[in-house]
GROMACS .gro file of C-alpha atoms in nm:
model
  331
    1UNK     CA    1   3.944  -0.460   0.049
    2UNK     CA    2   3.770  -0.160  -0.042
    3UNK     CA    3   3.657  -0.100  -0.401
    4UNK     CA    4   3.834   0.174  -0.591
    5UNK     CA    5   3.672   0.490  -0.603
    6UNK     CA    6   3.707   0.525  -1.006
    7UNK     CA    7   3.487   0.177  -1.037
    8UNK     CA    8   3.232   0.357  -0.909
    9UNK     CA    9   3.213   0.637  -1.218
   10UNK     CA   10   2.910   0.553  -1.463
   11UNK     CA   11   3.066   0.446  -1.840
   12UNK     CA   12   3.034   0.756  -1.987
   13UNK     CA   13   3.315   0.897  -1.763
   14UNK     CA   14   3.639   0.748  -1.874
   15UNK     CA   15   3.928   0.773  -1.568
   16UNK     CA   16   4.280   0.750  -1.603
   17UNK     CA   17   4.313   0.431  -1.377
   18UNK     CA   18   4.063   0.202  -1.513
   19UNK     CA   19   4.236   0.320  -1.877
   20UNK     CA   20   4.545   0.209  -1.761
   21UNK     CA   21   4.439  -0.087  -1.629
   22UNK     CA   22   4.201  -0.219  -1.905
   23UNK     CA   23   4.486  -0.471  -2.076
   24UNK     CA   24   4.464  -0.651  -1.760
   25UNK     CA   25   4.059  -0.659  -1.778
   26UNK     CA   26   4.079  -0.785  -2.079
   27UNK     CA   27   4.311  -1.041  -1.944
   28UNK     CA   28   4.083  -1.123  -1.680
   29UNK     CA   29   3.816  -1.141  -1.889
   30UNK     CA   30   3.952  -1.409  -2.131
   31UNK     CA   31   4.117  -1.613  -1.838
   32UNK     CA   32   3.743  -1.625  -1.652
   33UNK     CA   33   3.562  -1.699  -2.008
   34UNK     CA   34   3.825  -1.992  -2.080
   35UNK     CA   35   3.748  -2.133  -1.706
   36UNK     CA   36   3.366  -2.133  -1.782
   37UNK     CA   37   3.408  -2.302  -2.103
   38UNK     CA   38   3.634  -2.601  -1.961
   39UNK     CA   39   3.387  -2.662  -1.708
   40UNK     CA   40   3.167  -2.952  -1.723
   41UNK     CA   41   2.837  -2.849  -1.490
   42UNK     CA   42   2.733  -3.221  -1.289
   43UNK     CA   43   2.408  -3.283  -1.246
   44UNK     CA   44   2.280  -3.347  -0.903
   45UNK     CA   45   1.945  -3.537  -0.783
   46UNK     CA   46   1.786  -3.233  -0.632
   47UNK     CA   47   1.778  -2.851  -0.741
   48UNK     CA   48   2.026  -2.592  -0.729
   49UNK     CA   49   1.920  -2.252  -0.704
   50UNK     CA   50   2.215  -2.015  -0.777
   51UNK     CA   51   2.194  -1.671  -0.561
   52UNK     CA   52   2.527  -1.459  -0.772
   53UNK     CA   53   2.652  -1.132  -0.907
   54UNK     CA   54   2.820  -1.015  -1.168
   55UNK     CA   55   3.010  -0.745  -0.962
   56UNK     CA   56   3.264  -0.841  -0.702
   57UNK     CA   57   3.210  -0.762  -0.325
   58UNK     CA   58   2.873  -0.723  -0.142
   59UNK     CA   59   2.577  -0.623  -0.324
   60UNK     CA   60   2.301  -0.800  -0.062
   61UNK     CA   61   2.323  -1.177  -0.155
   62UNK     CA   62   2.330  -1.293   0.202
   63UNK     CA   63   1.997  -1.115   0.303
   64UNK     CA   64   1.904  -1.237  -0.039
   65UNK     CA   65   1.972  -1.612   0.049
   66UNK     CA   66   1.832  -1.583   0.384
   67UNK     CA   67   1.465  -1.467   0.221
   68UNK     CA   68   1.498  -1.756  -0.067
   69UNK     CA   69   1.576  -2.025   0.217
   70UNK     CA   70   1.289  -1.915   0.452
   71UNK     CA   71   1.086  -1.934   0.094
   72UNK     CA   72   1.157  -2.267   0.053
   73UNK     CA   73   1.096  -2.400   0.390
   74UNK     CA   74   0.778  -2.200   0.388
   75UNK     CA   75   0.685  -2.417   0.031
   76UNK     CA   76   0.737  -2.735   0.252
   77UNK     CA   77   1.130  -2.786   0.140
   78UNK     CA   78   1.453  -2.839   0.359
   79UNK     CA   79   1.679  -2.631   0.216
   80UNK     CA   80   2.055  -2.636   0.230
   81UNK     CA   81   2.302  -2.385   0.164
   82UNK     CA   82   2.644  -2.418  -0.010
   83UNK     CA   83   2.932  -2.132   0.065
   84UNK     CA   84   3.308  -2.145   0.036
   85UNK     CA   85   3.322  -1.974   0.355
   86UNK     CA   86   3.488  -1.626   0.262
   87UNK     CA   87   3.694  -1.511   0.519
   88UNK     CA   88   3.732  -1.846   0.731
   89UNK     CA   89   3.997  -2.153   0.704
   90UNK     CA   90   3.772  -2.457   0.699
   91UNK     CA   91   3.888  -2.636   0.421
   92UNK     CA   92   3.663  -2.984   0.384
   93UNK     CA   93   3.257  -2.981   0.402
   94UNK     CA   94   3.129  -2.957   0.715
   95UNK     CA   95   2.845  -2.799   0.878
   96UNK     CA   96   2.809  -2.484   0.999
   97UNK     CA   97   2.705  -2.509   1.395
   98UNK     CA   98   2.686  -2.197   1.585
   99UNK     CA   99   2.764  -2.316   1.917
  100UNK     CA  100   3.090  -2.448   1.832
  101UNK     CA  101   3.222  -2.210   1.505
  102UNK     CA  102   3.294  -1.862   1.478
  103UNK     CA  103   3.374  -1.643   1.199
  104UNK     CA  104   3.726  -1.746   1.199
  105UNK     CA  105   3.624  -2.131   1.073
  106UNK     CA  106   3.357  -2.096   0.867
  107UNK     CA  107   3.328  -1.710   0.765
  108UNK     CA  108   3.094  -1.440   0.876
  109UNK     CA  109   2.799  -1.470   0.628
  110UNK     CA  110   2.763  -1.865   0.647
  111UNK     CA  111   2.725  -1.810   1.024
  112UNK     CA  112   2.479  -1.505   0.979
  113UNK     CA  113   2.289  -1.769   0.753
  114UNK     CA  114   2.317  -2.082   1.011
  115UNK     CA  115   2.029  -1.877   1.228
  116UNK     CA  116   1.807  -1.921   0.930
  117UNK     CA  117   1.897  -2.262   0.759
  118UNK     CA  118   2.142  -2.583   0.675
  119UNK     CA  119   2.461  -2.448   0.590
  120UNK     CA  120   2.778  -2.624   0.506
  121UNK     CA  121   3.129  -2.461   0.378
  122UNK     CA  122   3.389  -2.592   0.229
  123UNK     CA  123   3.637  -2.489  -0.064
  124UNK     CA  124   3.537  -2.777  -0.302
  125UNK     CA  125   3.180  -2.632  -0.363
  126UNK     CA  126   3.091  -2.974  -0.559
  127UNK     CA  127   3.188  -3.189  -0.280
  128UNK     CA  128   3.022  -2.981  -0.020
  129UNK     CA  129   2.726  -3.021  -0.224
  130UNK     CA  130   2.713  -3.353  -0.267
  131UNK     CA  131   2.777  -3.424   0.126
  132UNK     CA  132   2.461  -3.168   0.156
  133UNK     CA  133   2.267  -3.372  -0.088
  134UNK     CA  134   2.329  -3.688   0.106
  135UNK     CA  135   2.242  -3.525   0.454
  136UNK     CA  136   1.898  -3.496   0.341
  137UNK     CA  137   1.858  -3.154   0.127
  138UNK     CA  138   1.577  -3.160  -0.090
  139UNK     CA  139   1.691  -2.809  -0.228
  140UNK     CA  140   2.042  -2.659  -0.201
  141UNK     CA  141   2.050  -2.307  -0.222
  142UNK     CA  142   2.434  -2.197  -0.434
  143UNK     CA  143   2.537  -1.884  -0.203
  144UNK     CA  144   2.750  -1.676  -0.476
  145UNK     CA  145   2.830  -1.934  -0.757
  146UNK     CA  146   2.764  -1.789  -1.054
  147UNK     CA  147   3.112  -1.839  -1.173
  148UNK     CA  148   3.160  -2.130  -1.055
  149UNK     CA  149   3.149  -2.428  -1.349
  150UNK     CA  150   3.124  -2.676  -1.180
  151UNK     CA  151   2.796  -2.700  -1.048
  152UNK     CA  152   2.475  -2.738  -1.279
  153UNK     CA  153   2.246  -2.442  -1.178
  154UNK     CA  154   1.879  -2.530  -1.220
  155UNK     CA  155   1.805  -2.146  -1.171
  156UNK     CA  156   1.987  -1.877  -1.138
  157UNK     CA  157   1.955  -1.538  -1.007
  158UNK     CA  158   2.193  -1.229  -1.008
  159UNK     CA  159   2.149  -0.959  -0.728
  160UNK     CA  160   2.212  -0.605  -0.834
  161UNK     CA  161   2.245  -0.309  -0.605
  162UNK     CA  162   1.999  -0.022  -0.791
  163UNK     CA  163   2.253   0.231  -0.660
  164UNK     CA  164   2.570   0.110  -0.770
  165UNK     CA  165   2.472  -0.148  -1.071
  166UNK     CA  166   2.783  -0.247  -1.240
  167UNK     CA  167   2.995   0.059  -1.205
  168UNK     CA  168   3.188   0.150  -1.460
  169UNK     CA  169   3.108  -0.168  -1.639
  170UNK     CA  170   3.491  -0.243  -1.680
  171UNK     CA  171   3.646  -0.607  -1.602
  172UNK     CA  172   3.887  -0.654  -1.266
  173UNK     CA  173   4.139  -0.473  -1.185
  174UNK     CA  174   3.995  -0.217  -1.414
  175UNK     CA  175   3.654  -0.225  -1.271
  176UNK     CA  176   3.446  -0.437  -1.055
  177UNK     CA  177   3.313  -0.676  -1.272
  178UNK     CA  178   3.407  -1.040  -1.270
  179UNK     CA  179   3.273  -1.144  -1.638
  180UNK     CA  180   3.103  -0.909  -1.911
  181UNK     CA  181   2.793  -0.771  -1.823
  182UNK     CA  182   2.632  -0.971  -2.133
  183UNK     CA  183   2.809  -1.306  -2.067
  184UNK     CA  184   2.694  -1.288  -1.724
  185UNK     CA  185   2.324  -1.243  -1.778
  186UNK     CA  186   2.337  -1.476  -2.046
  187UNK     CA  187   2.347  -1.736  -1.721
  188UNK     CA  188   2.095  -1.580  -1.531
  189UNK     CA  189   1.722  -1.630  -1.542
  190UNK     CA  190   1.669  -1.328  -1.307
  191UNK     CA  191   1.778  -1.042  -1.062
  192UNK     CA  192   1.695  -0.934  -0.763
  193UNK     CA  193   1.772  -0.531  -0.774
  194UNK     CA  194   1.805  -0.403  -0.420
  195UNK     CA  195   1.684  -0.042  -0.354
  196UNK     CA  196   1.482   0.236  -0.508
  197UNK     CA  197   1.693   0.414  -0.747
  198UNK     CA  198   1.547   0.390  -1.074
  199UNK     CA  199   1.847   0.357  -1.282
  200UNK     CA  200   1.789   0.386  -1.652
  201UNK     CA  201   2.157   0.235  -1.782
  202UNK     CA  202   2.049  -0.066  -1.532
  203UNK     CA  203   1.747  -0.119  -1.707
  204UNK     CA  204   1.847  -0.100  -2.022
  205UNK     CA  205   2.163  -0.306  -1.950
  206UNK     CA  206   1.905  -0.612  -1.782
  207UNK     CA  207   1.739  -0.631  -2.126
  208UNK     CA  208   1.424  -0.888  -2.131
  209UNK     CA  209   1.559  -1.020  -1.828
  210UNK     CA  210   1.289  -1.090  -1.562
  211UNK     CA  211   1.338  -0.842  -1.261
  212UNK     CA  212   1.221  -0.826  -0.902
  213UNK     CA  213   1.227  -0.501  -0.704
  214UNK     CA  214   1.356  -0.559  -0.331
  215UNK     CA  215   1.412  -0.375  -0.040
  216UNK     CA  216   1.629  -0.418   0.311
  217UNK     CA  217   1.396  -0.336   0.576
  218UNK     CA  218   1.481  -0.323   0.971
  219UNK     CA  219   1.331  -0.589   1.167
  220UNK     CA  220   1.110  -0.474   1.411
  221UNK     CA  221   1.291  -0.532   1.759
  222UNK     CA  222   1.128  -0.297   1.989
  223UNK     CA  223   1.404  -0.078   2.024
  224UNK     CA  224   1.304   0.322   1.960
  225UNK     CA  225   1.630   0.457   1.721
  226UNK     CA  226   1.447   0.834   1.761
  227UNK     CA  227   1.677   1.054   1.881
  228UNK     CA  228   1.940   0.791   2.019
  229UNK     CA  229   2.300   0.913   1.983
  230UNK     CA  230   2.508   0.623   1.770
  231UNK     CA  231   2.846   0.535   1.669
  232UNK     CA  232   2.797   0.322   1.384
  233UNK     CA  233   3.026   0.090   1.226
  234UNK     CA  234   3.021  -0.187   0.914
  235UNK     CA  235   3.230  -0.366   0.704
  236UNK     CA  236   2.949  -0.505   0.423
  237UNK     CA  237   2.952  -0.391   0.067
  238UNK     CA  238   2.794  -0.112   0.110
  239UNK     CA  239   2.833   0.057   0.450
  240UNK     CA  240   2.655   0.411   0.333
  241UNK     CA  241   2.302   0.215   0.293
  242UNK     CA  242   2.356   0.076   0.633
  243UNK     CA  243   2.377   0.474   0.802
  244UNK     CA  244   2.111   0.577   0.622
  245UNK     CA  245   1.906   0.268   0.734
  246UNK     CA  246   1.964   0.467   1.092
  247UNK     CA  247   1.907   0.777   1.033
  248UNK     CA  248   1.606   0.670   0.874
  249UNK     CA  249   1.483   0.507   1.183
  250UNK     CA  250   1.571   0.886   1.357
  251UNK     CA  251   1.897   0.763   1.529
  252UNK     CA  252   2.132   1.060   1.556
  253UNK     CA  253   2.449   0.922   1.361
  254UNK     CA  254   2.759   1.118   1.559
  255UNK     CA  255   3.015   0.950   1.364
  256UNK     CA  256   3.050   0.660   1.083
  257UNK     CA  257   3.307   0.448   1.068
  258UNK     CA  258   3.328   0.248   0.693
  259UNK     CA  259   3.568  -0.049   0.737
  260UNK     CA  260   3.673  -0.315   0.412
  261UNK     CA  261   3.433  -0.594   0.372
  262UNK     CA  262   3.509  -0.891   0.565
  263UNK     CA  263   3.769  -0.665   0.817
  264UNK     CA  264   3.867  -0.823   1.106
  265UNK     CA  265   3.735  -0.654   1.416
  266UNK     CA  266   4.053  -0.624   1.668
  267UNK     CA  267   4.021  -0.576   2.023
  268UNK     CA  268   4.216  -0.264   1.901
  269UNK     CA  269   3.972  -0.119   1.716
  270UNK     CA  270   3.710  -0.213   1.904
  271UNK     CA  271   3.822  -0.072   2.229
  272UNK     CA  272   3.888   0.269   1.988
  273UNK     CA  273   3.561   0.312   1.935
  274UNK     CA  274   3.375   0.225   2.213
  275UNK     CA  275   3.582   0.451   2.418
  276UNK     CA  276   3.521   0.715   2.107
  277UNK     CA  277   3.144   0.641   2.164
  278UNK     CA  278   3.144   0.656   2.564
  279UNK     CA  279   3.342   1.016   2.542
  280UNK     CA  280   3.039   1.142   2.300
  281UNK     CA  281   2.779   0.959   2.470
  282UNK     CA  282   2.686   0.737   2.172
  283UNK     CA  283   2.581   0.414   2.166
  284UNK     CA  284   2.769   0.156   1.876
  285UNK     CA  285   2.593   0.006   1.687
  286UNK     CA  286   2.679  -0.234   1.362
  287UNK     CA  287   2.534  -0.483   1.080
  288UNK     CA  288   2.433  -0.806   1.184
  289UNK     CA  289   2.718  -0.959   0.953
  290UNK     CA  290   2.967  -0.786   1.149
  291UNK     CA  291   2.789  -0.832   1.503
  292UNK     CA  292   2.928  -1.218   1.443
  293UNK     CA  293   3.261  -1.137   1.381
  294UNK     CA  294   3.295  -0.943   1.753
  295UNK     CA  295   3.510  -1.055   1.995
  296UNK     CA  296   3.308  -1.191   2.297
  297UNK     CA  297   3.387  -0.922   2.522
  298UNK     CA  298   3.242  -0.693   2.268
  299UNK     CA  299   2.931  -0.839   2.190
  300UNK     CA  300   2.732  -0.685   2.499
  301UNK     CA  301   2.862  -0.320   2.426
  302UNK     CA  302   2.749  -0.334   2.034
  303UNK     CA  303   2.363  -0.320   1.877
  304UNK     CA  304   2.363  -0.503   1.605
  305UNK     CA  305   2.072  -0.387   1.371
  306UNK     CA  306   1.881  -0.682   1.137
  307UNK     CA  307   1.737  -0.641   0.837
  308UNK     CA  308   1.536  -0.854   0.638
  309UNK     CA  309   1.495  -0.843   0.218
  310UNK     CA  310   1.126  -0.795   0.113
  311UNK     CA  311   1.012  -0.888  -0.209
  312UNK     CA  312   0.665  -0.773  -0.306
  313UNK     CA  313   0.602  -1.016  -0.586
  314UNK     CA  314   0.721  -1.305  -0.417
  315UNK     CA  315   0.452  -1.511  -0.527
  316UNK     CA  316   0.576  -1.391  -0.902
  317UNK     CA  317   0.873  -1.515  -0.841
  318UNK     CA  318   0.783  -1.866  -0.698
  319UNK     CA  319   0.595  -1.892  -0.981
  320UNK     CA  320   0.893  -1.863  -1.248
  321UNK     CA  321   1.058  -2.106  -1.039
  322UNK     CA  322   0.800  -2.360  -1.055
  323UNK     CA  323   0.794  -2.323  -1.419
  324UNK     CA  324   1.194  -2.371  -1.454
  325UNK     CA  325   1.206  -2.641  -1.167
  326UNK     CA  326   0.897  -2.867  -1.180
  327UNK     CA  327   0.997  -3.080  -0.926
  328UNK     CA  328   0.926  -2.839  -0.686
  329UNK     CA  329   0.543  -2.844  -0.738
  330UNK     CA  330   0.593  -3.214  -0.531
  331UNK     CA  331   0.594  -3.046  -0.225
   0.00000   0.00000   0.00000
């Protein structure tokens, strides 16, 4: 699904639509508030770091979960990572192996991830956990679980797109939140805001709440972009930021091509625009998230382009994490 173009408006521009639809935010709103407050969080033996949102859809917490796993395993941890596996139909826990799942089972981010860490799916987050614990986690990293009551968070941090923030600030179907903006930082002890917009409502909306500036930079693969004719396609939260990532890099952009988040890539459309790209002499090219969801007799016609989240004040933020989770100064 695609979000709505009205839940994109800032606040101060009421629309018709999310006006019409605000009873049933404020439906949603009381039915997620009442789930949250019947939960009882469990305790496990090792940390849980939660990597959220308060908006629905993609906002960058799979680059976001890489970075924080690599983190950990650079502080001398074995980090696991605990996803419900949007978009695939493996029920139970199990681990995600490359060489024998595909998107299909497990989803398209927790294989993206599986290059970079432990990663096990499975619908019962708490269970999945637990079996993660017990395969010898000494950290489990909570891939977008901020709703989730289930699970006690020993940190948690909400990821924020600079450009988009939280819309029009309105509750599903109304807008794109999933909670109140206030009930949902109440949770959080910090954000991760992707990009360099400085957005003043953002700011003032984040409060006292401790903030880390981040960036999606292209990994350095040797390939030259300058000049280079592309067809690009993507099907992440936020397709715009991925063209502009290539135009950046001096790739000539001939056509984009935004698809829903999590769309299935048929052989149909596929073989539409490759043979779009041959007749204009353009090379495709797509996200790494969808590169994983091709078809195998796709895979050696598309570029997939990887990016990687930097944080400048990483150290800063290890640091607020050793303060909130002592037990990870054993390592």
């Amino acid at each position: 699904m695609r979000a709505p173009e009205f839940w994109k408006l800032p606040p101060n521009c009421p629309d018709w639509r999310a006006t019409l639809l605000a009873p049933c935010g404020h439906l949603y709103k009381h039915l997620t508030a009442r789930r949250l407050s019947r939960g009882n969080p469990e305790k496990l033996k090792i940390p849980v770091i939660c990597i959220g949102n308060i908006n629905v859809g993609g906002v960058g917490k799979t680059p976001t979960v890489i970075w924080l796993a690599q983190l950990m395993r650079e502080k001398g941890h074995i980090p696991h990572v605990i996803s419900k596996g949007y978009g695939g139909t493996t029920k139970s826990p199990i681990q995600v192996d490359a060489k024998k799942h595909n998107a299909s089972d497990v989803g398209d981010e927790p294989l993206l991830i599986a290059a970079f860490s432990d990663v096990w799916v499975g619908v019962d987050r708490m269970l999945t956990a637990r079996t993660a614990q017990n395969a010898g986690a000494t950290i489990l990293i909570l891939d977008d679980g901020h709703q989730d009551p289930h699970i006690f968070k020993d940190f948690s941090v909400i990821v924020i797109d600079s450009d988009y923030g939280f819309g029009n600030e309105k509750c599903l179907p109304a807008g794109p939140l999933r909670e109140p903006i206030t009930t949902g930082l109440s949770r959080a002890d910090a954000c991760i805001i992707l990009g360099e917009n400085t957005n003043t409502s953002l700011c003032a909306a984040l409060g006292n709440l401790q903030k880390f500036c981040a960036k999606l930079q292209p990994l350095e693969t040797g390939m030259n972009w300058s000049n280079v004719r592309v067809l690009a396609f993507a099907g992440i939260g936020n397709p715009l930021k991925f063209f502009s990532t290539l135009e950046n890099l001096g790739a000539t952009v001939i056509h984009k091509e935004q698809l829903d988040d999590h769309q299935k890539l048929s052989s149909r459309l596929l073989t539409r625009l490759y043979k779009d790209a041959q007749a204009q002499s353009a090379q495709l090219v797509t996200t790494e998230k969808d590169a994983v969801r091709l078809p195998v007799e796709f895979r050696s016609k598309v570029i997939a382009l990887p990016v990687r989240l930097i944080i400048p004040d990483t150290e800063a933020f290890f640091k607020i994490l050793l303060n909130k989770i002592p037990a990870l100064r054993i390592f």
